[in-house]
XYZ file of C-alpha atoms in Angstrom:
525
model
C 22.887 16.950 56.098
C 20.188 16.205 58.673
C 20.631 12.647 60.038
C 16.987 11.816 59.354
C 17.640 12.343 55.593
C 19.790 9.164 55.545
C 16.617 7.075 56.055
C 15.136 8.666 52.929
C 18.262 8.205 50.907
C 19.013 4.599 51.946
C 15.599 2.904 52.466
C 16.685 -0.507 51.229
C 19.639 -0.468 53.786
C 17.251 0.584 56.492
C 14.865 -2.348 55.736
C 17.530 -4.787 56.738
C 18.184 -3.345 60.246
C 16.010 -2.916 63.368
C 15.222 0.620 64.465
C 17.626 0.501 67.337
C 20.665 -0.558 65.258
C 19.819 1.976 62.499
C 19.387 4.719 65.066
C 22.742 4.050 66.694
C 24.597 3.960 63.339
C 23.018 7.193 62.143
C 23.725 8.892 65.477
C 27.435 8.391 64.871
C 27.218 10.301 61.536
C 28.615 13.882 61.831
C 26.065 16.594 60.984
C 27.913 17.500 57.924
C 28.588 14.028 56.630
C 27.959 13.638 52.770
C 25.857 10.700 51.710
C 28.683 9.437 49.472
C 30.683 8.872 52.613
C 27.967 6.752 54.213
C 28.912 3.384 52.468
C 32.401 3.723 53.937
C 30.851 4.406 57.382
C 28.689 1.308 57.115
C 31.739 -0.717 56.214
C 33.579 0.428 59.403
C 30.408 -0.387 61.436
C 29.982 -3.947 60.137
C 31.747 -5.577 63.119
C 30.638 -3.193 65.893
C 26.968 -3.226 64.899
C 26.851 -6.767 63.470
C 25.211 -5.673 60.281
C 25.011 -7.821 57.013
C 28.238 -7.586 55.003
C 26.465 -6.610 51.826
C 24.960 -3.375 53.254
C 28.026 -1.079 52.322
C 27.701 -2.163 48.678
C 23.876 -1.739 48.819
C 24.424 1.762 50.208
C 26.702 2.496 47.230
C 24.016 1.228 44.946
C 21.233 3.312 46.505
C 23.332 6.500 46.536
C 24.278 5.929 42.860
C 20.580 5.284 42.012
C 19.584 8.650 43.686
C 22.310 10.644 41.933
C 21.226 9.200 38.644
C 17.636 10.059 39.369
C 18.561 13.659 39.962
C 20.321 14.050 36.591
C 18.767 15.593 33.541
C 18.557 13.308 30.476
C 18.133 14.242 26.823
C 19.539 12.888 23.546
C 21.486 15.674 21.827
C 19.974 16.840 18.566
C 23.390 16.868 16.759
C 24.631 13.435 17.768
C 27.284 12.194 15.295
C 28.447 8.949 16.760
C 27.064 6.157 18.973
C 27.533 7.493 22.544
C 27.194 6.033 26.076
C 24.241 7.433 27.930
C 25.933 10.134 30.095
C 23.884 9.163 33.150
C 25.199 5.565 33.075
C 27.149 4.433 36.083
C 29.026 1.103 36.212
C 29.486 -0.211 39.814
C 31.840 -3.057 40.659
C 30.212 -4.754 43.698
C 31.329 -7.675 45.862
C 27.809 -9.037 46.303
C 25.245 -10.372 43.812
C 21.459 -9.703 43.348
C 21.683 -6.304 45.090
C 19.507 -4.711 42.453
C 16.633 -6.933 43.674
C 16.787 -5.015 46.936
C 15.809 -1.773 45.143
C 12.635 -3.239 43.739
C 11.425 -5.692 46.407
C 9.141 -4.614 49.248
C 10.607 -7.550 51.340
C 14.256 -7.725 52.218
C 16.237 -9.858 49.558
C 19.404 -11.276 50.994
C 22.384 -11.089 48.639
C 25.050 -13.674 47.782
C 28.805 -12.982 47.945
C 30.506 -12.745 44.605
C 31.718 -10.128 42.178
C 29.101 -8.434 40.023
C 29.082 -5.285 37.831
C 25.847 -3.245 38.045
C 24.539 -0.760 35.549
C 22.467 2.265 36.576
C 21.083 4.790 34.083
C 18.169 7.034 33.326
C 16.170 6.176 30.195
C 15.766 9.051 27.829
C 12.298 7.912 26.773
C 10.507 8.038 30.122
C 13.044 9.602 32.394
C 12.894 6.568 34.758
C 16.017 5.162 36.416
C 17.030 1.507 35.616
C 19.399 -0.718 37.470
C 20.493 -4.276 36.640
C 23.496 -6.624 36.667
C 25.628 -6.019 33.620
C 25.804 -8.963 31.295
C 28.886 -10.016 29.352
C 27.189 -8.447 26.277
C 26.740 -5.105 27.996
C 30.311 -5.011 29.017
C 31.497 -5.955 25.453
C 29.416 -3.147 23.962
C 30.624 -0.586 26.365
C 34.275 -1.612 25.750
C 33.691 -1.295 22.122
C 32.316 2.271 22.428
C 34.907 3.426 24.926
C 37.846 1.917 22.992
C 36.321 2.862 19.542
C 36.484 -0.748 18.366
C 34.866 -1.312 14.941
C 32.085 -3.985 15.154
C 33.723 -5.989 12.371
C 36.966 -5.996 14.336
C 35.013 -6.971 17.531
C 33.379 -9.734 15.480
C 36.799 -10.978 14.276
C 38.350 -11.006 17.788
C 35.322 -12.873 19.264
C 34.961 -15.127 16.314
C 31.312 -13.946 15.948
C 29.299 -12.910 12.832
C 29.063 -9.174 12.388
C 25.243 -9.363 12.828
C 25.726 -10.655 16.395
C 27.776 -7.653 17.301
C 25.507 -5.147 15.610
C 22.488 -6.856 17.284
C 24.191 -6.335 20.625
C 24.599 -2.659 19.968
C 20.952 -2.392 18.901
C 19.827 -4.091 22.041
C 21.924 -1.682 24.201
C 20.381 1.258 22.370
C 16.854 -0.113 22.960
C 17.513 -0.335 26.697
C 18.786 3.272 26.693
C 22.411 2.448 27.648
C 23.583 3.848 24.387
C 22.464 6.900 22.357
C 22.358 6.267 18.591
C 22.329 9.205 16.078
C 19.240 9.795 14.016
C 19.293 8.386 10.505
C 21.232 10.604 8.087
C 18.970 9.421 5.266
C 16.799 12.534 5.486
C 14.942 14.722 3.004
C 16.540 18.089 2.433
C 13.892 19.767 0.331
C 11.631 22.331 2.013
C 8.296 21.166 3.353
C 5.533 23.267 1.903
C 2.880 22.775 4.579
C 2.916 21.331 8.164
C 2.917 17.566 7.809
C 0.294 16.877 10.497
C -0.393 13.542 8.768
C 3.197 12.353 8.768
C 5.785 14.379 10.585
C 9.279 12.942 10.783
C 8.257 9.452 9.463
C 8.096 10.661 5.821
C 11.259 12.844 5.962
C 13.739 10.488 7.740
C 14.209 6.890 6.703
C 15.494 4.310 9.302
C 16.261 1.816 6.447
C 18.327 1.960 3.233
C 17.690 -0.472 0.417
C 20.022 -1.748 -2.172
C 18.210 -3.400 -5.085
C 20.982 -5.616 -6.309
C 20.746 -7.039 -9.804
C 23.464 -9.576 -9.253
C 23.126 -11.280 -12.632
C 21.579 -10.756 -16.096
C 20.929 -14.546 -16.418
C 17.221 -15.240 -16.568
C 15.046 -18.299 -17.307
C 12.381 -15.932 -18.952
C 12.382 -13.518 -21.842
C 9.576 -11.074 -21.053
C 8.241 -8.781 -23.673
C 8.606 -5.681 -21.457
C 12.128 -6.453 -19.993
C 13.953 -3.184 -19.572
C 17.478 -4.653 -19.819
C 18.600 -7.670 -21.872
C 22.132 -6.313 -22.217
C 25.086 -8.604 -21.808
C 26.461 -7.281 -18.648
C 29.087 -9.419 -16.762
C 28.415 -10.719 -13.354
C 30.672 -9.763 -10.486
C 33.012 -12.264 -8.916
C 32.315 -13.567 -5.443
C 35.195 -11.490 -4.058
C 33.835 -8.284 -5.683
C 30.377 -9.077 -4.291
C 31.753 -9.454 -0.832
C 33.571 -6.109 -1.095
C 30.245 -4.512 -2.065
C 28.649 -6.081 1.004
C 31.333 -4.744 3.163
C 30.923 -1.350 1.644
C 27.145 -1.464 2.132
C 27.736 -2.317 5.855
C 30.176 0.696 6.225
C 27.575 3.064 4.528
C 24.768 1.987 6.714
C 26.739 2.427 9.897
C 27.933 5.928 8.844
C 24.403 6.886 7.864
C 22.939 5.200 10.976
C 20.365 3.185 9.107
C 19.458 -0.460 8.847
C 20.444 -2.022 5.621
C 18.080 -4.024 3.345
C 19.247 -5.923 0.268
C 16.732 -6.933 -2.350
C 18.377 -9.542 -4.540
C 17.141 -9.516 -8.124
C 18.401 -9.913 -11.691
C 17.655 -11.375 -14.061
C 16.911 -14.209 -11.775
C 19.221 -13.987 -8.706
C 18.970 -17.644 -8.003
C 20.778 -18.329 -11.205
C 24.000 -16.599 -9.987
C 26.644 -19.321 -9.431
C 27.622 -17.911 -6.035
C 24.191 -16.771 -4.919
C 24.056 -18.897 -1.817
C 27.514 -17.631 -0.651
C 26.522 -14.016 -1.379
C 23.220 -14.499 0.462
C 25.030 -16.083 3.499
C 27.616 -13.270 3.655
C 24.748 -10.715 3.530
C 23.036 -12.522 6.282
C 26.149 -12.416 8.406
C 26.366 -8.667 8.088
C 22.879 -8.464 9.511
C 21.033 -7.099 6.601
C 17.365 -7.682 5.954
C 17.033 -9.787 2.816
C 14.481 -10.146 0.088
C 14.301 -11.955 -3.290
C 12.809 -10.600 -6.567
C 12.760 -13.714 -8.719
C 10.971 -16.488 -10.460
C 9.386 -19.716 -9.221
C 12.010 -22.040 -7.760
C 12.177 -25.584 -6.352
C 11.165 -26.006 -2.660
C 14.669 -27.267 -1.800
C 16.319 -24.164 -3.077
C 13.991 -21.886 -0.995
C 14.506 -24.003 2.031
C 18.318 -23.644 1.631
C 17.876 -19.896 1.875
C 15.510 -20.131 4.856
C 18.150 -22.204 6.646
C 20.553 -19.278 6.312
C 17.939 -16.488 6.945
C 14.354 -16.443 6.071
C 13.839 -13.664 3.434
C 11.598 -10.778 4.451
C 9.666 -11.470 1.367
C 9.850 -13.177 -2.016
C 8.518 -11.166 -4.949
C 7.357 -12.729 -8.182
C 5.622 -11.162 -11.160
C 2.319 -11.620 -12.969
C 1.143 -9.421 -15.844
C -2.558 -10.201 -15.833
C -4.905 -13.071 -16.247
C -3.449 -16.352 -17.656
C -3.618 -15.683 -21.337
C -2.109 -12.231 -21.250
C 0.411 -13.033 -18.604
C 1.717 -16.046 -20.634
C 1.839 -13.909 -23.725
C 4.146 -11.513 -21.908
C 6.150 -13.992 -19.826
C 5.972 -17.345 -21.501
C 3.632 -20.381 -21.754
C 2.759 -21.928 -18.412
C 4.186 -19.095 -16.354
C 0.878 -18.137 -14.699
C 0.237 -21.584 -13.289
C 3.908 -21.968 -12.143
C 3.620 -18.669 -10.153
C 0.335 -19.765 -8.596
C 1.764 -23.054 -7.548
C 4.938 -21.243 -6.197
C 2.742 -18.825 -4.067
C 1.140 -21.917 -2.456
C 4.635 -23.162 -1.796
C 5.719 -19.904 -0.129
C 2.594 -19.888 2.031
C 3.349 -23.592 3.086
C 6.829 -22.736 4.170
C 5.804 -19.417 5.736
C 7.604 -16.973 3.484
C 5.833 -13.704 2.853
C 4.952 -13.392 -0.771
C 4.543 -10.273 -3.019
C 3.206 -10.223 -6.569
C 4.201 -7.316 -8.887
C 2.464 -6.308 -12.083
C 3.663 -3.894 -14.793
C 0.775 -1.715 -15.699
C 0.151 -1.299 -19.483
C -2.584 -0.231 -21.777
C -3.433 -3.776 -22.530
C -3.687 -5.206 -18.926
C -4.976 -2.400 -16.670
C -8.462 -3.796 -16.751
C -7.120 -7.158 -15.660
C -5.571 -5.982 -12.428
C -8.584 -6.074 -10.055
C -9.755 -9.462 -11.423
C -6.231 -10.797 -10.943
C -6.364 -9.428 -7.436
C -9.363 -11.597 -6.816
C -7.394 -14.671 -7.974
C -4.657 -13.801 -5.612
C -6.820 -13.302 -2.558
C -5.678 -16.008 -0.112
C -2.738 -17.046 -2.357
C -0.433 -14.061 -2.001
C 0.223 -11.713 0.908
C 0.250 -8.575 -1.088
C -0.215 -7.494 -4.818
C 1.200 -4.345 -6.185
C 1.497 -2.598 -9.637
C 4.016 -0.358 -11.190
C 3.361 1.537 -14.446
C 5.413 0.501 -17.414
C 8.671 2.081 -18.113
C 9.019 2.236 -21.891
C 12.774 1.202 -21.790
C 14.423 -1.688 -23.489
C 11.966 -4.129 -24.824
C 9.135 -2.366 -22.928
C 9.324 0.421 -25.571
C 7.256 -1.784 -27.786
C 4.287 -1.595 -25.269
C 1.987 1.294 -24.380
C 0.717 2.858 -21.205
C -2.951 3.571 -20.735
C -4.231 7.034 -21.495
C -4.344 9.535 -18.600
C -8.134 9.524 -18.146
C -8.122 5.656 -18.285
C -5.502 5.548 -15.670
C -7.284 7.949 -13.357
C -10.437 5.853 -13.706
C -8.366 2.735 -12.988
C -6.939 4.282 -9.865
C -10.393 5.115 -8.558
C -11.620 1.593 -9.123
C -8.402 0.066 -7.654
C -8.654 2.129 -4.484
C -12.295 1.111 -3.986
C -11.482 -2.526 -4.674
C -8.611 -2.370 -2.144
C -11.171 -1.648 0.709
C -12.779 -5.071 -0.023
C -9.714 -7.089 -0.998
C -6.814 -6.950 1.459
C -4.316 -8.372 -1.094
C -4.460 -5.212 -3.167
C -1.636 -3.044 -1.799
C -0.941 0.709 -2.410
C 2.328 1.596 -4.021
C 1.903 4.061 -7.008
C 2.674 7.559 -5.761
C -0.226 9.107 -7.621
C -2.711 7.260 -5.437
C -1.840 9.888 -2.897
C -3.271 12.494 -5.381
C -6.548 10.646 -5.287
C -6.517 10.392 -1.615
C -5.860 14.155 -1.373
C -8.855 14.863 -3.600
C -11.003 12.709 -1.228
C -9.679 14.600 1.843
C -8.047 11.478 3.057
C -4.583 11.019 4.658
C -1.903 9.774 2.260
C 0.173 6.632 2.633
C 3.955 6.467 2.233
C 4.013 6.058 -1.545
C 6.317 3.954 -3.676
C 9.147 3.498 -1.169
C 7.487 4.870 1.934
C 8.940 8.234 1.072
C 7.337 8.873 -2.273
C 9.857 8.480 -5.057
C 12.815 6.968 -3.256
C 15.272 7.213 -6.196
C 18.754 7.858 -4.735
C 17.104 8.618 -1.409
C 16.381 5.481 0.650
C 17.040 3.236 -2.309
C 19.582 2.657 -5.042
C 19.959 -0.060 -7.732
C 23.237 -1.843 -8.293
C 23.669 -3.690 -11.552
C 25.563 -6.906 -12.097
C 28.701 -5.158 -13.251
C 28.748 -2.783 -10.280
C 27.157 0.192 -12.008
C 24.800 2.171 -9.757
C 21.452 3.770 -10.848
C 19.093 5.951 -9.026
C 16.248 3.752 -10.217
C 16.425 0.571 -12.280
C 13.262 1.278 -14.325
C 15.145 3.799 -16.617
C 18.649 4.737 -17.365
C 19.809 6.843 -14.323
C 23.502 6.121 -13.844
C 25.179 7.847 -10.846
C 28.440 5.827 -10.378
C 30.131 2.569 -10.142
C 31.021 0.511 -7.041
C 34.061 -0.861 -8.790
C 35.749 2.628 -8.583
C 33.720 4.557 -5.907
C 32.376 3.832 -2.445
C 28.603 3.749 -1.807
C 28.925 6.794 0.359
C 30.807 8.779 -2.441
C 28.019 7.859 -4.916
C 25.190 8.604 -2.524
C 26.657 11.975 -1.522
C 27.428 12.955 -5.161
C 25.788 15.917 -6.884
C 24.085 13.707 -9.462
C 22.481 11.460 -6.795
C 21.326 14.581 -4.904
C 19.767 15.800 -8.216
C 17.780 12.570 -8.694
C 16.446 12.499 -5.109
C 15.338 16.097 -5.342
C 12.984 15.042 -8.110
C 11.563 17.489 -10.678
C 11.293 21.174 -10.254
C 7.508 21.124 -10.863
C 6.972 18.925 -7.798
C 8.991 20.933 -5.359
C 6.183 23.342 -4.307
C 3.620 20.526 -3.876
C 2.613 19.642 -0.245
C 2.422 15.937 -1.241
C 6.117 15.928 -2.320
C 7.329 13.925 0.791
C 4.959 11.039 -0.152
C 4.810 11.542 -3.902
C 7.050 13.012 -6.549
C 5.344 11.104 -9.270
C 7.347 8.488 -11.277
C 10.577 9.595 -12.900
C 10.570 6.492 -15.082
C 7.148 7.383 -16.456
C 8.215 10.964 -17.206
C 11.307 9.504 -19.001
C 9.070 7.260 -21.029
C 7.274 10.305 -22.305
C 10.425 12.039 -23.352
C 10.214 14.695 -20.589
C 13.021 16.414 -18.773
C 12.844 14.388 -15.405
C 14.531 17.035 -13.464
C 12.168 19.830 -14.565
C 8.877 18.284 -15.663
C 6.450 16.248 -13.463
C 4.904 12.882 -14.082
C 2.551 13.254 -17.083
C -0.099 11.294 -15.384
C -0.307 13.640 -12.340
C -3.780 15.073 -11.932
C -3.268 17.349 -8.887
């Protein structure tokens, strides 16, 4: 190597020496000296040339930085496990703050003391990073190298699992680790290029378990789809389900979300302990329930603020109280004010029927400024809901048109029903994500677990696919019957909107159709 190349390779080292000293030291380098030998040469020259003691370590750092810069970086397409970035170098140095010398235009003098330094190329932009390794960095690297399970690391360190998982996520965000893509991915063929969506409607980063932890409820609604006397799981059984959910999410490389519902989940005798345990695993948490006292909600917030709290209204006061009980409308409105006061995101859900579809938009006006978002689902004629009726198809299409127009003026009106995408398609507009962000999410990015451990593809109609008392969540999810549900009906498979639609299986079931063959009867594509 030409001696002049050393100046280009080690510019930070050069900045600490005058031209005469640098020239003399370089002149002693043999013509064939490799740059990786230069730090040792500097070490041998410390006394004879009176150079700062940290320069040999700085030279090691600069050479490692250059070697990293020259490496190619790409995340493998078929990554199966969390992997350390192959460009990562871990240097053990005897001086601190040397990384500052790489970024400062003025010489920064180091302090003696042991320090580990990380150097790596980030896959997102191809830029090389260098910084002192934190205790968290070293813990994460040790876990990956030694294949230590996060729960075991949490036990050893007396930490909640969420803290360990968060450390892994931060390492992945900085590019130190490569994390596999989510394995919650659509496997049906895409009919047309999805220029309006791409990967975001085919691969889900989140998996949701809607957990009906109790049948106990302080209401008796006229459209309730399950008033059966199912037993509630014990606390130990519930904790095992949480542990299984955590294992499933890590194997599928997704973030876990648990929506607690019932019945009224707040009536479960161990709800606070279950909620706390779910928080310790690091799951995102939500509540589907009924109005509750401020003190009870504040107890949940002290553990982990819920992502949202969902309550239900079925129309304007008279009709709502006919369905859900006298005084319910006013209690919900007061509770929405409470949620806003304590900064909890609020959702309101309505079950759309023939009798209330004309009340939806007026109700949305009442909720403007009181709720964060208002959605509707079509009635599933299951359980006590079999006594109610859905609107006719043409009335429903007219309602969708009016709702979509009203949503442009009232921000509280949210889009959820998959068939809104058919209307958007007719208007030449881009679709939204549909019911679960991926059209019908039954047994895809979503499963329902009942109070006795039974698992359904969707809670709105009978769709049993297993039991967590005898099977793991992974076994249930990967089963043939679950795959059949998430494939949807045969009539939808050749539709270009399938990734964001698929209609509503519960609605097809309500009309006595074969849900695996026949499409949503309200579809107007």
